[in-house]
Amino acid sequence: MTIAFVESEITRLIGLYTAIERASDDMLSAALQSDWETVNAVQARCALLIDQVRRLNARVVLSRKDQSAKMKLMRQIVQNEAHVRRLAYPWTERFDTLMFGGTSSTGESQQAA
C-alpha cells in the first residue's frame, strides 16, 4: 500500500464518522419535532454508514490526532443517540427514576411519584 492510499483511507474513515455525526444531528432534529418517519429514514442511512465504517476500521490504523477526532465525533454521536432515545422512549427515564433511586439521566435528583 502506498502512503497516499493509506492517507485516503484514513480521510475516508474520518469522513464516514463525520457523516454519521451529521446524520445523528438530523435524527435529533427530527425527533425534537416528533418526525419519527424521518428519524427512521436517517437511522437506516446511518446503518449503511456504520457498515462501511466496520469494514474500513479493520484496515486502517489511526494516528493519535485522527483517533482524537474520531473519539470527538463518537462522543457527539452517542450524546445525540441518547437524546433521541429519551425523546422516543420517555417512559425509560421514569422507569430509571422509579427503579434506581431518583436520579435522572442528567444526574439531577428527582423524587419518585
PDB file of N, CA and C in Angstrom:
ATOM      1  N   MET A   1       0.838  -1.194   0.000  1.00  0.00           N
ATOM      2  CA  MET A   1       0.000   0.000   0.000  1.00  0.00           C
ATOM      3  C   MET A   1       0.877   1.249   0.000  1.00  0.00           C
ATOM      4  N   THR A   2       0.467   2.209  -0.758  1.00  0.00           N
ATOM      5  CA  THR A   2       1.208   3.462  -0.792  1.00  0.00           C
ATOM      6  C   THR A   2       0.733   4.372   0.332  1.00  0.00           C
ATOM      7  N   ILE A   3       1.559   5.331   0.650  1.00  0.00           N
ATOM      8  CA  ILE A   3       1.211   6.297   1.691  1.00  0.00           C
ATOM      9  C   ILE A   3      -0.035   7.079   1.289  1.00  0.00           C
ATOM     10  N   ALA A   4      -0.122   7.427   0.033  1.00  0.00           N
ATOM     11  CA  ALA A   4      -1.289   8.183  -0.452  1.00  0.00           C
ATOM     12  C   ALA A   4      -2.569   7.373  -0.277  1.00  0.00           C
ATOM     13  N   PHE A   5      -2.499   6.060  -0.546  1.00  0.00           N
ATOM     14  CA  PHE A   5      -3.677   5.207  -0.383  1.00  0.00           C
ATOM     15  C   PHE A   5      -4.088   5.135   1.089  1.00  0.00           C
ATOM     16  N   VAL A   6      -3.110   4.936   1.972  1.00  0.00           N
ATOM     17  CA  VAL A   6      -3.399   4.854   3.405  1.00  0.00           C
ATOM     18  C   VAL A   6      -4.019   6.157   3.893  1.00  0.00           C
ATOM     19  N   GLU A   7      -3.448   7.279   3.467  1.00  0.00           N
ATOM     20  CA  GLU A   7      -3.994   8.578   3.868  1.00  0.00           C
ATOM     21  C   GLU A   7      -5.408   8.781   3.350  1.00  0.00           C
ATOM     22  N   SER A   8      -5.678   8.309   2.135  1.00  0.00           N
ATOM     23  CA  SER A   8      -7.037   8.461   1.597  1.00  0.00           C
ATOM     24  C   SER A   8      -8.021   7.579   2.359  1.00  0.00           C
ATOM     25  N   GLU A   9      -7.590   6.411   2.794  1.00  0.00           N
ATOM     26  CA  GLU A   9      -8.452   5.537   3.585  1.00  0.00           C
ATOM     27  C   GLU A   9      -8.747   6.156   4.957  1.00  0.00           C
ATOM     28  N   ILE A  10      -7.740   6.789   5.559  1.00  0.00           N
ATOM     29  CA  ILE A  10      -7.933   7.472   6.837  1.00  0.00           C
ATOM     30  C   ILE A  10      -8.913   8.628   6.665  1.00  0.00           C
ATOM     31  N   THR A  11      -8.718   9.414   5.611  1.00  0.00           N
ATOM     32  CA  THR A  11      -9.616  10.535   5.324  1.00  0.00           C
ATOM     33  C   THR A  11     -11.036  10.027   5.098  1.00  0.00           C
ATOM     34  N   ARG A  12     -11.160   8.936   4.387  1.00  0.00           N
ATOM     35  CA  ARG A  12     -12.481   8.348   4.134  1.00  0.00           C
ATOM     36  C   ARG A  12     -13.134   7.890   5.444  1.00  0.00           C
ATOM     37  N   LEU A  13     -12.362   7.256   6.309  1.00  0.00           N
ATOM     38  CA  LEU A  13     -12.900   6.777   7.585  1.00  0.00           C
ATOM     39  C   LEU A  13     -13.389   7.937   8.439  1.00  0.00           C
ATOM     40  N   ILE A  14     -12.577   8.973   8.585  1.00  0.00           N
ATOM     41  CA  ILE A  14     -12.988  10.140   9.371  1.00  0.00           C
ATOM     42  C   ILE A  14     -14.204  10.796   8.717  1.00  0.00           C
ATOM     43  N   GLY A  15     -14.241  10.798   7.403  1.00  0.00           N
ATOM     44  CA  GLY A  15     -15.402  11.333   6.686  1.00  0.00           C
ATOM     45  C   GLY A  15     -16.673  10.552   6.975  1.00  0.00           C
ATOM     46  N   LEU A  16     -16.538   9.228   7.092  1.00  0.00           N
ATOM     47  CA  LEU A  16     -17.700   8.404   7.437  1.00  0.00           C
ATOM     48  C   LEU A  16     -18.196   8.720   8.847  1.00  0.00           C
ATOM     49  N   TYR A  17     -17.268   8.855   9.788  1.00  0.00           N
ATOM     50  CA  TYR A  17     -17.669   9.226  11.152  1.00  0.00           C
ATOM     51  C   TYR A  17     -18.346  10.603  11.158  1.00  0.00           C
ATOM     52  N   THR A  18     -17.831  11.518  10.357  1.00  0.00           N
ATOM     53  CA  THR A  18     -18.439  12.850  10.257  1.00  0.00           C
ATOM     54  C   THR A  18     -19.849  12.749   9.685  1.00  0.00           C
ATOM     55  N   ALA A  19     -20.022  11.911   8.673  1.00  0.00           N
ATOM     56  CA  ALA A  19     -21.350  11.722   8.082  1.00  0.00           C
ATOM     57  C   ALA A  19     -22.320  11.116   9.093  1.00  0.00           C
ATOM     58  N   ILE A  20     -21.845  10.180   9.902  1.00  0.00           N
ATOM     59  CA  ILE A  20     -22.701   9.581  10.937  1.00  0.00           C
ATOM     60  C   ILE A  20     -23.064  10.631  11.981  1.00  0.00           C
ATOM     61  N   GLU A  21     -22.108  11.470  12.341  1.00  0.00           N
ATOM     62  CA  GLU A  21     -22.380  12.532  13.326  1.00  0.00           C
ATOM     63  C   GLU A  21     -23.421  13.501  12.784  1.00  0.00           C
ATOM     64  N   ARG A  22     -23.296  13.878  11.512  1.00  0.00           N
ATOM     65  CA  ARG A  22     -24.294  14.766  10.895  1.00  0.00           C
ATOM     66  C   ARG A  22     -25.661  14.099  10.856  1.00  0.00           C
ATOM     67  N   ALA A  23     -25.672  12.821  10.519  1.00  0.00           N
ATOM     68  CA  ALA A  23     -26.936  12.091  10.476  1.00  0.00           C
ATOM     69  C   ALA A  23     -27.555  12.003  11.873  1.00  0.00           C
ATOM     70  N   SER A  24     -26.720  11.839  12.887  1.00  0.00           N
ATOM     71  CA  SER A  24     -27.262  11.793  14.253  1.00  0.00           C
ATOM     72  C   SER A  24     -27.846  13.150  14.641  1.00  0.00           C
ATOM     73  N   ASP A  25     -27.250  14.235  14.153  1.00  0.00           N
ATOM     74  CA  ASP A  25     -27.838  15.569  14.348  1.00  0.00           C
ATOM     75  C   ASP A  25     -29.194  15.664  13.649  1.00  0.00           C
ATOM     76  N   ASP A  26     -29.252  15.124  12.418  1.00  0.00           N
ATOM     77  CA  ASP A  26     -30.518  15.130  11.681  1.00  0.00           C
ATOM     78  C   ASP A  26     -31.583  14.326  12.414  1.00  0.00           C
ATOM     79  N   MET A  27     -31.189  13.170  12.961  1.00  0.00           N
ATOM     80  CA  MET A  27     -32.135  12.353  13.725  1.00  0.00           C
ATOM     81  C   MET A  27     -32.650  13.104  14.938  1.00  0.00           C
ATOM     82  N   LEU A  28     -31.742  13.786  15.626  1.00  0.00           N
ATOM     83  CA  LEU A  28     -32.142  14.531  16.812  1.00  0.00           C
ATOM     84  C   LEU A  28     -33.091  15.660  16.438  1.00  0.00           C
ATOM     85  N   SER A  29     -32.783  16.385  15.379  1.00  0.00           N
ATOM     86  CA  SER A  29     -33.677  17.462  14.927  1.00  0.00           C
ATOM     87  C   SER A  29     -35.063  16.922  14.598  1.00  0.00           C
ATOM     88  N   ALA A  30     -35.105  15.799  13.899  1.00  0.00           N
ATOM     89  CA  ALA A  30     -36.393  15.190  13.552  1.00  0.00           C
ATOM     90  C   ALA A  30     -37.121  14.707  14.809  1.00  0.00           C
ATOM     91  N   ALA A  31     -36.406  14.125  15.738  1.00  0.00           N
ATOM     92  CA  ALA A  31     -37.029  13.633  16.975  1.00  0.00           C
ATOM     93  C   ALA A  31     -37.593  14.787  17.797  1.00  0.00           C
ATOM     94  N   LEU A  32     -36.882  15.899  17.821  1.00  0.00           N
ATOM     95  CA  LEU A  32     -37.377  17.066  18.553  1.00  0.00           C
ATOM     96  C   LEU A  32     -38.685  17.583  17.969  1.00  0.00           C
ATOM     97  N   GLN A  33     -38.915  17.301  16.688  1.00  0.00           N
ATOM     98  CA  GLN A  33     -40.153  17.700  16.015  1.00  0.00           C
ATOM     99  C   GLN A  33     -41.171  16.548  15.966  1.00  0.00           C
ATOM    100  N   SER A  34     -40.848  15.451  16.642  1.00  0.00           N
ATOM    101  CA  SER A  34     -41.676  14.235  16.633  1.00  0.00           C
ATOM    102  C   SER A  34     -41.915  13.719  15.221  1.00  0.00           C
ATOM    103  N   ASP A  35     -40.925  13.866  14.351  1.00  0.00           N
ATOM    104  CA  ASP A  35     -40.990  13.381  12.970  1.00  0.00           C
ATOM    105  C   ASP A  35     -40.309  12.007  12.927  1.00  0.00           C
ATOM    106  N   TRP A  36     -41.038  10.991  13.369  1.00  0.00           N
ATOM    107  CA  TRP A  36     -40.455   9.665  13.542  1.00  0.00           C
ATOM    108  C   TRP A  36     -40.186   8.970  12.213  1.00  0.00           C
ATOM    109  N   GLU A  37     -40.903   9.341  11.151  1.00  0.00           N
ATOM    110  CA  GLU A  37     -40.600   8.781   9.828  1.00  0.00           C
ATOM    111  C   GLU A  37     -39.203   9.205   9.383  1.00  0.00           C
ATOM    112  N   THR A  38     -38.892  10.475   9.590  1.00  0.00           N
ATOM    113  CA  THR A  38     -37.559  10.961   9.227  1.00  0.00           C
ATOM    114  C   THR A  38     -36.499  10.319  10.107  1.00  0.00           C
ATOM    115  N   VAL A  39     -36.793  10.177  11.389  1.00  0.00           N
ATOM    116  CA  VAL A  39     -35.845   9.509  12.297  1.00  0.00           C
ATOM    117  C   VAL A  39     -35.528   8.113  11.759  1.00  0.00           C
ATOM    118  N   ASN A  40     -36.562   7.362  11.388  1.00  0.00           N
ATOM    119  CA  ASN A  40     -36.352   6.004  10.870  1.00  0.00           C
ATOM    120  C   ASN A  40     -35.561   6.006   9.568  1.00  0.00           C
ATOM    121  N   ALA A  41     -35.852   6.957   8.686  1.00  0.00           N
ATOM    122  CA  ALA A  41     -35.130   7.029   7.410  1.00  0.00           C
ATOM    123  C   ALA A  41     -33.649   7.346   7.633  1.00  0.00           C
ATOM    124  N   VAL A  42     -33.377   8.288   8.521  1.00  0.00           N
ATOM    125  CA  VAL A  42     -31.984   8.654   8.804  1.00  0.00           C
ATOM    126  C   VAL A  42     -31.275   7.505   9.517  1.00  0.00           C
ATOM    127  N   GLN A  43     -31.999   6.804  10.379  1.00  0.00           N
ATOM    128  CA  GLN A  43     -31.424   5.659  11.081  1.00  0.00           C
ATOM    129  C   GLN A  43     -31.002   4.581  10.076  1.00  0.00           C
ATOM    130  N   ALA A  44     -31.797   4.372   9.052  1.00  0.00           N
ATOM    131  CA  ALA A  44     -31.439   3.399   8.007  1.00  0.00           C
ATOM    132  C   ALA A  44     -30.181   3.849   7.268  1.00  0.00           C
ATOM    133  N   ARG A  45     -30.092   5.147   6.995  1.00  0.00           N
ATOM    134  CA  ARG A  45     -28.887   5.694   6.350  1.00  0.00           C
ATOM    135  C   ARG A  45     -27.669   5.490   7.251  1.00  0.00           C
ATOM    136  N   CYS A  46     -27.847   5.701   8.540  1.00  0.00           N
ATOM    137  CA  CYS A  46     -26.750   5.501   9.492  1.00  0.00           C
ATOM    138  C   CYS A  46     -26.272   4.050   9.494  1.00  0.00           C
ATOM    139  N   ALA A  47     -27.208   3.128   9.410  1.00  0.00           N
ATOM    140  CA  ALA A  47     -26.837   1.707   9.410  1.00  0.00           C
ATOM    141  C   ALA A  47     -25.909   1.393   8.237  1.00  0.00           C
ATOM    142  N   LEU A  48     -26.180   1.979   7.081  1.00  0.00           N
ATOM    143  CA  LEU A  48     -25.307   1.772   5.924  1.00  0.00           C
ATOM    144  C   LEU A  48     -23.922   2.376   6.152  1.00  0.00           C
ATOM    145  N   LEU A  49     -23.898   3.560   6.728  1.00  0.00           N
ATOM    146  CA  LEU A  49     -22.612   4.210   7.021  1.00  0.00           C
ATOM    147  C   LEU A  49     -21.818   3.413   8.053  1.00  0.00           C
ATOM    148  N   ILE A  50     -22.498   2.918   9.065  1.00  0.00           N
ATOM    149  CA  ILE A  50     -21.835   2.135  10.117  1.00  0.00           C
ATOM    150  C   ILE A  50     -21.249   0.856   9.536  1.00  0.00           C
ATOM    151  N   ASP A  51     -21.958   0.234   8.608  1.00  0.00           N
ATOM    152  CA  ASP A  51     -21.432  -0.956   7.943  1.00  0.00           C
ATOM    153  C   ASP A  51     -20.130  -0.632   7.201  1.00  0.00           C
ATOM    154  N   GLN A  52     -20.095   0.509   6.528  1.00  0.00           N
ATOM    155  CA  GLN A  52     -18.877   0.919   5.835  1.00  0.00           C
ATOM    156  C   GLN A  52     -17.739   1.176   6.818  1.00  0.00           C
ATOM    157  N   VAL A  53     -18.067   1.806   7.957  1.00  0.00           N
ATOM    158  CA  VAL A  53     -17.058   2.071   8.987  1.00  0.00           C
ATOM    159  C   VAL A  53     -16.475   0.765   9.500  1.00  0.00           C
ATOM    160  N   ARG A  54     -17.316  -0.209   9.765  1.00  0.00           N
ATOM    161  CA  ARG A  54     -16.826  -1.504  10.279  1.00  0.00           C
ATOM    162  C   ARG A  54     -15.832  -2.146   9.320  1.00  0.00           C
ATOM    163  N   ARG A  55     -16.160  -2.113   8.052  1.00  0.00           N
ATOM    164  CA  ARG A  55     -15.252  -2.723   7.069  1.00  0.00           C
ATOM    165  C   ARG A  55     -13.941  -1.952   6.971  1.00  0.00           C
ATOM    166  N   LEU A  56     -14.027  -0.636   6.952  1.00  0.00           N
ATOM    167  CA  LEU A  56     -12.827   0.190   6.798  1.00  0.00           C
ATOM    168  C   LEU A  56     -11.991   0.210   8.072  1.00  0.00           C
ATOM    169  N   ASN A  57     -12.631   0.196   9.218  1.00  0.00           N
ATOM    170  CA  ASN A  57     -11.924   0.217  10.503  1.00  0.00           C
ATOM    171  C   ASN A  57     -10.931  -0.932  10.630  1.00  0.00           C
ATOM    172  N   ALA A  58     -11.270  -2.069  10.059  1.00  0.00           N
ATOM    173  CA  ALA A  58     -10.405  -3.245  10.155  1.00  0.00           C
ATOM    174  C   ALA A  58      -9.112  -3.072   9.362  1.00  0.00           C
ATOM    175  N   ARG A  59      -9.116  -2.132   8.408  1.00  0.00           N
ATOM    176  CA  ARG A  59      -7.947  -1.965   7.537  1.00  0.00           C
ATOM    177  C   ARG A  59      -7.114  -0.735   7.851  1.00  0.00           C
ATOM    178  N   VAL A  60      -7.599   0.137   8.714  1.00  0.00           N
ATOM    179  CA  VAL A  60      -6.959   1.434   8.913  1.00  0.00           C
ATOM    180  C   VAL A  60      -6.451   1.562  10.348  1.00  0.00           C
ATOM    181  N   VAL A  61      -5.221   2.066  10.465  1.00  0.00           N
ATOM    182  CA  VAL A  61      -4.651   2.392  11.776  1.00  0.00           C
ATOM    183  C   VAL A  61      -4.562   3.910  11.856  1.00  0.00           C
ATOM    184  N   LEU A  62      -5.200   4.475  12.873  1.00  0.00           N
ATOM    185  CA  LEU A  62      -5.266   5.927  13.007  1.00  0.00           C
ATOM    186  C   LEU A  62      -4.138   6.472  13.874  1.00  0.00           C
ATOM    187  N   SER A  63      -3.680   7.652  13.534  1.00  0.00           N
ATOM    188  CA  SER A  63      -2.717   8.368  14.369  1.00  0.00           C
ATOM    189  C   SER A  63      -3.448   8.858  15.619  1.00  0.00           C
ATOM    190  N   ARG A  64      -2.715   9.352  16.581  1.00  0.00           N
ATOM    191  CA  ARG A  64      -3.357   9.894  17.791  1.00  0.00           C
ATOM    192  C   ARG A  64      -4.285  11.050  17.447  1.00  0.00           C
ATOM    193  N   LYS A  65      -3.849  11.897  16.535  1.00  0.00           N
ATOM    194  CA  LYS A  65      -4.666  13.040  16.123  1.00  0.00           C
ATOM    195  C   LYS A  65      -5.983  12.564  15.502  1.00  0.00           C
ATOM    196  N   ASP A  66      -5.880  11.575  14.612  1.00  0.00           N
ATOM    197  CA  ASP A  66      -7.079  11.044  13.968  1.00  0.00           C
ATOM    198  C   ASP A  66      -7.959  10.292  14.976  1.00  0.00           C
ATOM    199  N   GLN A  67      -7.341   9.579  15.903  1.00  0.00           N
ATOM    200  CA  GLN A  67      -8.116   8.892  16.945  1.00  0.00           C
ATOM    201  C   GLN A  67      -8.866   9.899  17.808  1.00  0.00           C
ATOM    202  N   SER A  68      -8.217  11.007  18.099  1.00  0.00           N
ATOM    203  CA  SER A  68      -8.856  12.056  18.892  1.00  0.00           C
ATOM    204  C   SER A  68     -10.059  12.634  18.144  1.00  0.00           C
ATOM    205  N   ALA A  69      -9.895  12.868  16.848  1.00  0.00           N
ATOM    206  CA  ALA A  69     -11.008  13.375  16.041  1.00  0.00           C
ATOM    207  C   ALA A  69     -12.148  12.363  16.001  1.00  0.00           C
ATOM    208  N   LYS A  70     -11.802  11.092  15.840  1.00  0.00           N
ATOM    209  CA  LYS A  70     -12.802  10.023  15.827  1.00  0.00           C
ATOM    210  C   LYS A  70     -13.550   9.974  17.157  1.00  0.00           C
ATOM    211  N   MET A  71     -12.850  10.059  18.257  1.00  0.00           N
ATOM    212  CA  MET A  71     -13.489   9.987  19.575  1.00  0.00           C
ATOM    213  C   MET A  71     -14.405  11.186  19.811  1.00  0.00           C
ATOM    214  N   LYS A  72     -14.002  12.352  19.365  1.00  0.00           N
ATOM    215  CA  LYS A  72     -14.852  13.542  19.499  1.00  0.00           C
ATOM    216  C   LYS A  72     -16.162  13.333  18.746  1.00  0.00           C
ATOM    217  N   LEU A  73     -16.066  12.829  17.537  1.00  0.00           N
ATOM    218  CA  LEU A  73     -17.264  12.552  16.739  1.00  0.00           C
ATOM    219  C   LEU A  73     -18.131  11.480  17.401  1.00  0.00           C
ATOM    220  N   MET A  74     -17.494  10.428  17.905  1.00  0.00           N
ATOM    221  CA  MET A  74     -18.242   9.344  18.546  1.00  0.00           C
ATOM    222  C   MET A  74     -18.966   9.818  19.799  1.00  0.00           C
ATOM    223  N   ARG A  75     -18.324  10.672  20.576  1.00  0.00           N
ATOM    224  CA  ARG A  75     -18.991  11.215  21.777  1.00  0.00           C
ATOM    225  C   ARG A  75     -20.248  11.986  21.396  1.00  0.00           C
ATOM    226  N   GLN A  76     -20.163  12.794  20.341  1.00  0.00           N
ATOM    227  CA  GLN A  76     -21.329  13.559  19.904  1.00  0.00           C
ATOM    228  C   GLN A  76     -22.422  12.637  19.381  1.00  0.00           C
ATOM    229  N   ILE A  77     -22.026  11.605  18.650  1.00  0.00           N
ATOM    230  CA  ILE A  77     -22.995  10.632  18.132  1.00  0.00           C
ATOM    231  C   ILE A  77     -23.728   9.961  19.295  1.00  0.00           C
ATOM    232  N   VAL A  78     -22.986   9.537  20.294  1.00  0.00           N
ATOM    233  CA  VAL A  78     -23.592   8.866  21.447  1.00  0.00           C
ATOM    234  C   VAL A  78     -24.519   9.822  22.209  1.00  0.00           C
ATOM    235  N   GLN A  79     -24.104  11.071  22.381  1.00  0.00           N
ATOM    236  CA  GLN A  79     -24.968  12.047  23.059  1.00  0.00           C
ATOM    237  C   GLN A  79     -26.254  12.280  22.277  1.00  0.00           C
ATOM    238  N   ASN A  80     -26.126  12.434  20.967  1.00  0.00           N
ATOM    239  CA  ASN A  80     -27.322  12.626  20.136  1.00  0.00           C
ATOM    240  C   ASN A  80     -28.239  11.414  20.219  1.00  0.00           C
ATOM    241  N   GLU A  81     -27.656  10.223  20.132  1.00  0.00           N
ATOM    242  CA  GLU A  81     -28.443   8.988  20.196  1.00  0.00           C
ATOM    243  C   GLU A  81     -29.182   8.880  21.531  1.00  0.00           C
ATOM    244  N   ALA A  82     -28.509   9.225  22.617  1.00  0.00           N
ATOM    245  CA  ALA A  82     -29.152   9.175  23.933  1.00  0.00           C
ATOM    246  C   ALA A  82     -30.318  10.156  24.009  1.00  0.00           C
ATOM    247  N   HIS A  83     -30.139  11.332  23.450  1.00  0.00           N
ATOM    248  CA  HIS A  83     -31.202  12.338  23.451  1.00  0.00           C
ATOM    249  C   HIS A  83     -32.391  11.854  22.613  1.00  0.00           C
ATOM    250  N   VAL A  84     -32.122  11.289  21.443  1.00  0.00           N
ATOM    251  CA  VAL A  84     -33.192  10.742  20.607  1.00  0.00           C
ATOM    252  C   VAL A  84     -33.924   9.640  21.361  1.00  0.00           C
ATOM    253  N   ARG A  85     -33.175   8.774  22.019  1.00  0.00           N
ATOM    254  CA  ARG A  85     -33.782   7.667  22.772  1.00  0.00           C
ATOM    255  C   ARG A  85     -34.692   8.194  23.880  1.00  0.00           C
ATOM    256  N   ARG A  86     -34.257   9.241  24.571  1.00  0.00           N
ATOM    257  CA  ARG A  86     -35.104   9.823  25.633  1.00  0.00           C
ATOM    258  C   ARG A  86     -36.387  10.404  25.050  1.00  0.00           C
ATOM    259  N   LEU A  87     -36.294  11.003  23.864  1.00  0.00           N
ATOM    260  CA  LEU A  87     -37.485  11.554  23.216  1.00  0.00           C
ATOM    261  C   LEU A  87     -38.407  10.450  22.707  1.00  0.00           C
ATOM    262  N   ALA A  88     -37.809   9.382  22.185  1.00  0.00           N
ATOM    263  CA  ALA A  88     -38.609   8.288  21.623  1.00  0.00           C
ATOM    264  C   ALA A  88     -39.229   7.415  22.709  1.00  0.00           C
ATOM    265  N   TYR A  89     -38.539   7.282  23.816  1.00  0.00           N
ATOM    266  CA  TYR A  89     -38.987   6.393  24.893  1.00  0.00           C
ATOM    267  C   TYR A  89     -38.948   7.130  26.226  1.00  0.00           C
ATOM    268  N   PRO A  90     -39.789   8.126  26.408  1.00  0.00           N
ATOM    269  CA  PRO A  90     -39.722   8.919  27.647  1.00  0.00           C
ATOM    270  C   PRO A  90     -40.003   8.104  28.903  1.00  0.00           C
ATOM    271  N   TRP A  91     -40.699   7.009  28.758  1.00  0.00           N
ATOM    272  CA  TRP A  91     -41.012   6.179  29.919  1.00  0.00           C
ATOM    273  C   TRP A  91     -39.762   5.550  30.524  1.00  0.00           C
ATOM    274  N   THR A  92     -38.680   5.400  29.742  1.00  0.00           N
ATOM    275  CA  THR A  92     -37.475   4.769  30.294  1.00  0.00           C
ATOM    276  C   THR A  92     -36.841   5.625  31.372  1.00  0.00           C
ATOM    277  N   GLU A  93     -36.893   6.931  31.213  1.00  0.00           N
ATOM    278  CA  GLU A  93     -36.332   7.813  32.237  1.00  0.00           C
ATOM    279  C   GLU A  93     -37.148   7.700  33.518  1.00  0.00           C
ATOM    280  N   ARG A  94     -38.455   7.651  33.370  1.00  0.00           N
ATOM    281  CA  ARG A  94     -39.341   7.495  34.540  1.00  0.00           C
ATOM    282  C   ARG A  94     -39.074   6.149  35.211  1.00  0.00           C
ATOM    283  N   PHE A  95     -38.906   5.104  34.413  1.00  0.00           N
ATOM    284  CA  PHE A  95     -38.616   3.777  34.939  1.00  0.00           C
ATOM    285  C   PHE A  95     -37.307   3.782  35.728  1.00  0.00           C
ATOM    286  N   ASP A  96     -36.264   4.400  35.155  1.00  0.00           N
ATOM    287  CA  ASP A  96     -34.981   4.501  35.858  1.00  0.00           C
ATOM    288  C   ASP A  96     -35.135   5.212  37.185  1.00  0.00           C
ATOM    289  N   THR A  97     -35.936   6.269  37.187  1.00  0.00           N
ATOM    290  CA  THR A  97     -36.165   7.023  38.413  1.00  0.00           C
ATOM    291  C   THR A  97     -36.825   6.139  39.458  1.00  0.00           C
ATOM    292  N   LEU A  98     -37.829   5.402  39.062  1.00  0.00           N
ATOM    293  CA  LEU A  98     -38.544   4.544  39.999  1.00  0.00           C
ATOM    294  C   LEU A  98     -37.684   3.381  40.489  1.00  0.00           C
ATOM    295  N   MET A  99     -36.901   2.810  39.585  1.00  0.00           N
ATOM    296  CA  MET A  99     -36.135   1.606  39.914  1.00  0.00           C
ATOM    297  C   MET A  99     -34.796   1.887  40.594  1.00  0.00           C
ATOM    298  N   PHE A 100     -34.163   2.990  40.242  1.00  0.00           N
ATOM    299  CA  PHE A 100     -32.771   3.158  40.650  1.00  0.00           C
ATOM    300  C   PHE A 100     -32.516   4.378  41.507  1.00  0.00           C
ATOM    301  N   GLY A 101     -33.516   4.853  42.203  1.00  0.00           N
ATOM    302  CA  GLY A 101     -33.257   5.806  43.256  1.00  0.00           C
ATOM    303  C   GLY A 101     -33.370   7.277  42.955  1.00  0.00           C
ATOM    304  N   GLY A 102     -34.131   7.666  41.956  1.00  0.00           N
ATOM    305  CA  GLY A 102     -34.440   9.079  41.819  1.00  0.00           C
ATOM    306  C   GLY A 102     -33.379   9.934  41.183  1.00  0.00           C
ATOM    307  N   THR A 103     -32.535   9.383  40.316  1.00  0.00           N
ATOM    308  CA  THR A 103     -31.560  10.197  39.600  1.00  0.00           C
ATOM    309  C   THR A 103     -31.886  10.150  38.128  1.00  0.00           C
ATOM    310  N   SER A 104     -32.064  11.306  37.524  1.00  0.00           N
ATOM    311  CA  SER A 104     -32.360  11.354  36.089  1.00  0.00           C
ATOM    312  C   SER A 104     -31.082  11.139  35.306  1.00  0.00           C
ATOM    313  N   SER A 105     -31.203  11.024  33.992  1.00  0.00           N
ATOM    314  CA  SER A 105     -30.028  10.829  33.147  1.00  0.00           C
ATOM    315  C   SER A 105     -29.109  12.035  33.139  1.00  0.00           C
ATOM    316  N   THR A 106     -29.615  13.191  33.635  1.00  0.00           N
ATOM    317  CA  THR A 106     -28.774  14.375  33.716  1.00  0.00           C
ATOM    318  C   THR A 106     -28.059  14.453  35.062  1.00  0.00           C
ATOM    319  N   GLY A 107     -28.337  13.471  35.922  1.00  0.00           N
ATOM    320  CA  GLY A 107     -27.676  13.440  37.212  1.00  0.00           C
ATOM    321  C   GLY A 107     -28.375  14.230  38.301  1.00  0.00           C
ATOM    322  N   GLU A 108     -29.531  14.832  37.963  1.00  0.00           N
ATOM    323  CA  GLU A 108     -30.264  15.606  38.936  1.00  0.00           C
ATOM    324  C   GLU A 108     -31.141  14.692  39.770  1.00  0.00           C
ATOM    325  N   SER A 109     -31.195  14.960  41.033  1.00  0.00           N
ATOM    326  CA  SER A 109     -32.011  14.168  41.924  1.00  0.00           C
ATOM    327  C   SER A 109     -33.483  14.464  41.681  1.00  0.00           C
ATOM    328  N   GLN A 110     -34.296  13.400  41.645  1.00  0.00           N
ATOM    329  CA  GLN A 110     -35.719  13.547  41.469  1.00  0.00           C
ATOM    330  C   GLN A 110     -36.444  12.755  42.539  1.00  0.00           C
ATOM    331  N   GLN A 111     -37.683  13.117  42.791  1.00  0.00           N
ATOM    332  CA  GLN A 111     -38.498  12.372  43.732  1.00  0.00           C
ATOM    333  C   GLN A 111     -39.405  11.452  42.945  1.00  0.00           C
ATOM    334  N   ALA A 112     -39.455  10.193  43.317  1.00  0.00           N
ATOM    335  CA  ALA A 112     -40.362   9.246  42.655  1.00  0.00           C
ATOM    336  C   ALA A 112     -41.779   9.532  43.103  1.00  0.00           C
ATOM    337  N   ALA A 113     -42.707   9.536  42.148  1.00  0.00           N
ATOM    338  CA  ALA A 113     -44.100   9.806  42.478  1.00  0.00           C
ATOM    339  C   ALA A 113     -44.794   8.579  42.970  1.00  0.00           C
TER     340      ALA A 113
END
